[in-house]
Amino acid sequence: MSEKAMRPRKVDPLDFLEVDALLTDEELLIRDTVRQFVADRVLPDIGDWFEDGVFPKELAKEMAAMGLLGMHLDGYGCAGTNSVSYGLACTELEYGDSGVRSFVSVQGSLAMFPIWAFGSEEQKQDWLPRMAAGEVIGCFGLTEADSGSDPGSMRTRARRDGDDWVLNGSKMWITSGNIADVAVVWAQTDEGIRGFIVPTDTKGFTANLIHKKLSLRASVTSELVLDDVRLPGDAVLPDVVGLKGPLSCLNEARFGILFGAVGAARACYEAALSYAGERRQFDVPIASFQLTQRKLVEMLIGINRGMLVAVHLGRKKDDGTLDPTHVSFGKLDNVRMALQVAREARSVLGANGITLEYPVVRHMNNLESVYTYEGTNEIHTLILGQAITGINAFS
Amino acid sequence: MKIAVCAKQIPDPATPYQLDPTTHYVVRPNDQVLDDTDRYGIEVGLQLAAAAGDASVTVFSMSPSGSLQGIRQALAMGADKAVIVDDAGLRGADALTTARILAAAIEREGFDVVIAGTESTDGYTGVVPQQIAELLGVPSLTFARKIDRHGDGIRIERQTSNGYDVVDANPPLLISVTSGAVEPRYPTFKGIMQAKSKPVETVTAADLGVEVAAGQSIAAVEPVPARQAGEIVTDEGDAFERIVALLEQVKVI
């Protein structure tokens, strides 16, 4: 039996398991490009954006210029990268802020993806190039005030009126709603749930900004109201009927989240590691204390494990062997991990951990939203429970 | 218009440099990155090419074998091709040797405009661009903080310690670009994916007909002396006298 000797190596505290070695040059260059963009354009101002409660809309065109919007889609002006690259971009964006990553997830995975996957050729030609260029901002209307984990109970309805469709209802917690030029809205019809492309300047469409958020403050969150919104017959997405339409979009977005959460966690871990080395109490850096070291090591393990899961699932997506239940596994565990890391990092930073001078409390608050949106921890648990027992606990 | 941009791959500045204890050369890891100062030169090259219309941008680099991550970044930004001079005999080459190599590679390819950063971030000799211009026999428009087309030629603003000079020249010419002269673009994802299929030619010094003979070697490398402890002046109403005396002593006043 041959055995390679295990030698002590110099470790990188920021890539402990050398996950970079699992990535291609092309993936690393895309990752590094987004990392540079976030360092240049997001990190200097994100604390102020969060405090002021604004999403810097001008970022959209800058991100579009790189190819970030709909980057994993083919054709129609999209970059057409692989899924791992898309995931890595989400990691870097969320290292900046979950709100910035949410914008990109919604544009690419929730608004562009359904048009790309279920739209007619005319719809694709009409919308996708402008959305990839950041000229048209999209949002995704599925959740309602009384219809969250159970989207099938939605009350928004579309009825036929001659050749037209007429939509009535409202949607809640809609990212980018107030800055969107187009909304992909899901509604009950006589045939089942269907998707509609709704220009936001259509008569009867209103977006109301949701104020007083303490999470995702650098992101626009809205209520959409549809009051006799009349759309031409060709506004419906022709190629999907039923919940599988919106759920397939959510799977795309959740895939980005399971990568993204690792970025938020890494930002918190880096802040805590650096702070623990500099902050002195009892004449020594607090990193000297066993209790602090344990916190840092738990963060390290969680982040490296999360990144390995993410890259593995990315490879499976690229080779066509990814199951939606795998995505549930990644979303559930990586977001849970990131929230734990953020809370531990907050405790390492003491009082400094609650200010926007450091990224930690911002990520901690953001991750509270990421923990429940795009499928709560509980729903993903039940999806996994069903997958391994064969028993559906939902109903 | 044929535009040649000189670029250097250097060890990642985020990681501490290591020196070879015998030769005192920087130990070059397999993975090197594009010198950040070169992003400005590449951007200037791409802007001039876009303005000229029918133009090509070729990146020239003297680089040890290893991953071409940094060069790929230049290609991803939009350069058309790269010429790499990879030759074990060039390890630790001095500035003049580097200039001879790059000038020979650029001359072989043909050029109208040569663009370089003002100095590399790892070597800091700051003389290679001017040496290349001399070897090619073309004017050198150095320390450009602004570059524009001007008639058939190029006009730059040369940064000086007091302000700037406005300097004009007609191609062929060389420009050395200061960091911050332009806003370097981010590589696009499409550019990144196309970069791997762009031509990268690897040549040796012999291919260029350059005989390598290093004119200098590094005899020793000494660390910066540790800073002396400062003097604490306690103010009892007359501290200004001691401070004035100290300032006079170091000839500040």
mmCIF file of C-alpha atoms in Angstrom, chain B residues 140-146 156-160 163-167:
data_model
loop_
_atom_site.group_PDB
_atom_site.id
_atom_site.type_symbol
_atom_site.label_atom_id
_atom_site.label_comp_id
_atom_site.label_asym_id
_atom_site.label_seq_id
_atom_site.Cartn_x
_atom_site.Cartn_y
_atom_site.Cartn_z
ATOM 1 C CA SER B 140 8.802 58.281 -24.274
ATOM 2 C CA LEU B 141 5.787 60.086 -22.853
ATOM 3 C CA THR B 142 6.350 59.234 -19.216
ATOM 4 C CA PHE B 143 4.264 59.551 -16.035
ATOM 5 C CA ALA B 144 1.079 60.202 -17.973
ATOM 6 C CA ARG B 145 -1.839 61.110 -15.727
ATOM 7 C CA LYS B 146 -4.116 61.852 -18.695
ATOM 8 C CA ILE B 156 -0.498 63.416 -22.414
ATOM 9 C CA GLU B 157 -0.320 65.282 -19.173
ATOM 10 C CA ARG B 158 2.969 64.348 -17.521
ATOM 11 C CA GLN B 159 2.720 64.395 -13.743
ATOM 12 C CA THR B 160 5.464 66.502 -12.174
ATOM 13 C CA GLY B 163 1.919 70.245 -11.537
ATOM 14 C CA TYR B 164 1.956 68.729 -15.002
ATOM 15 C CA ASP B 165 3.503 69.184 -18.436
ATOM 16 C CA VAL B 166 1.472 68.807 -21.621
ATOM 17 C CA VAL B 167 3.474 66.640 -24.015
#
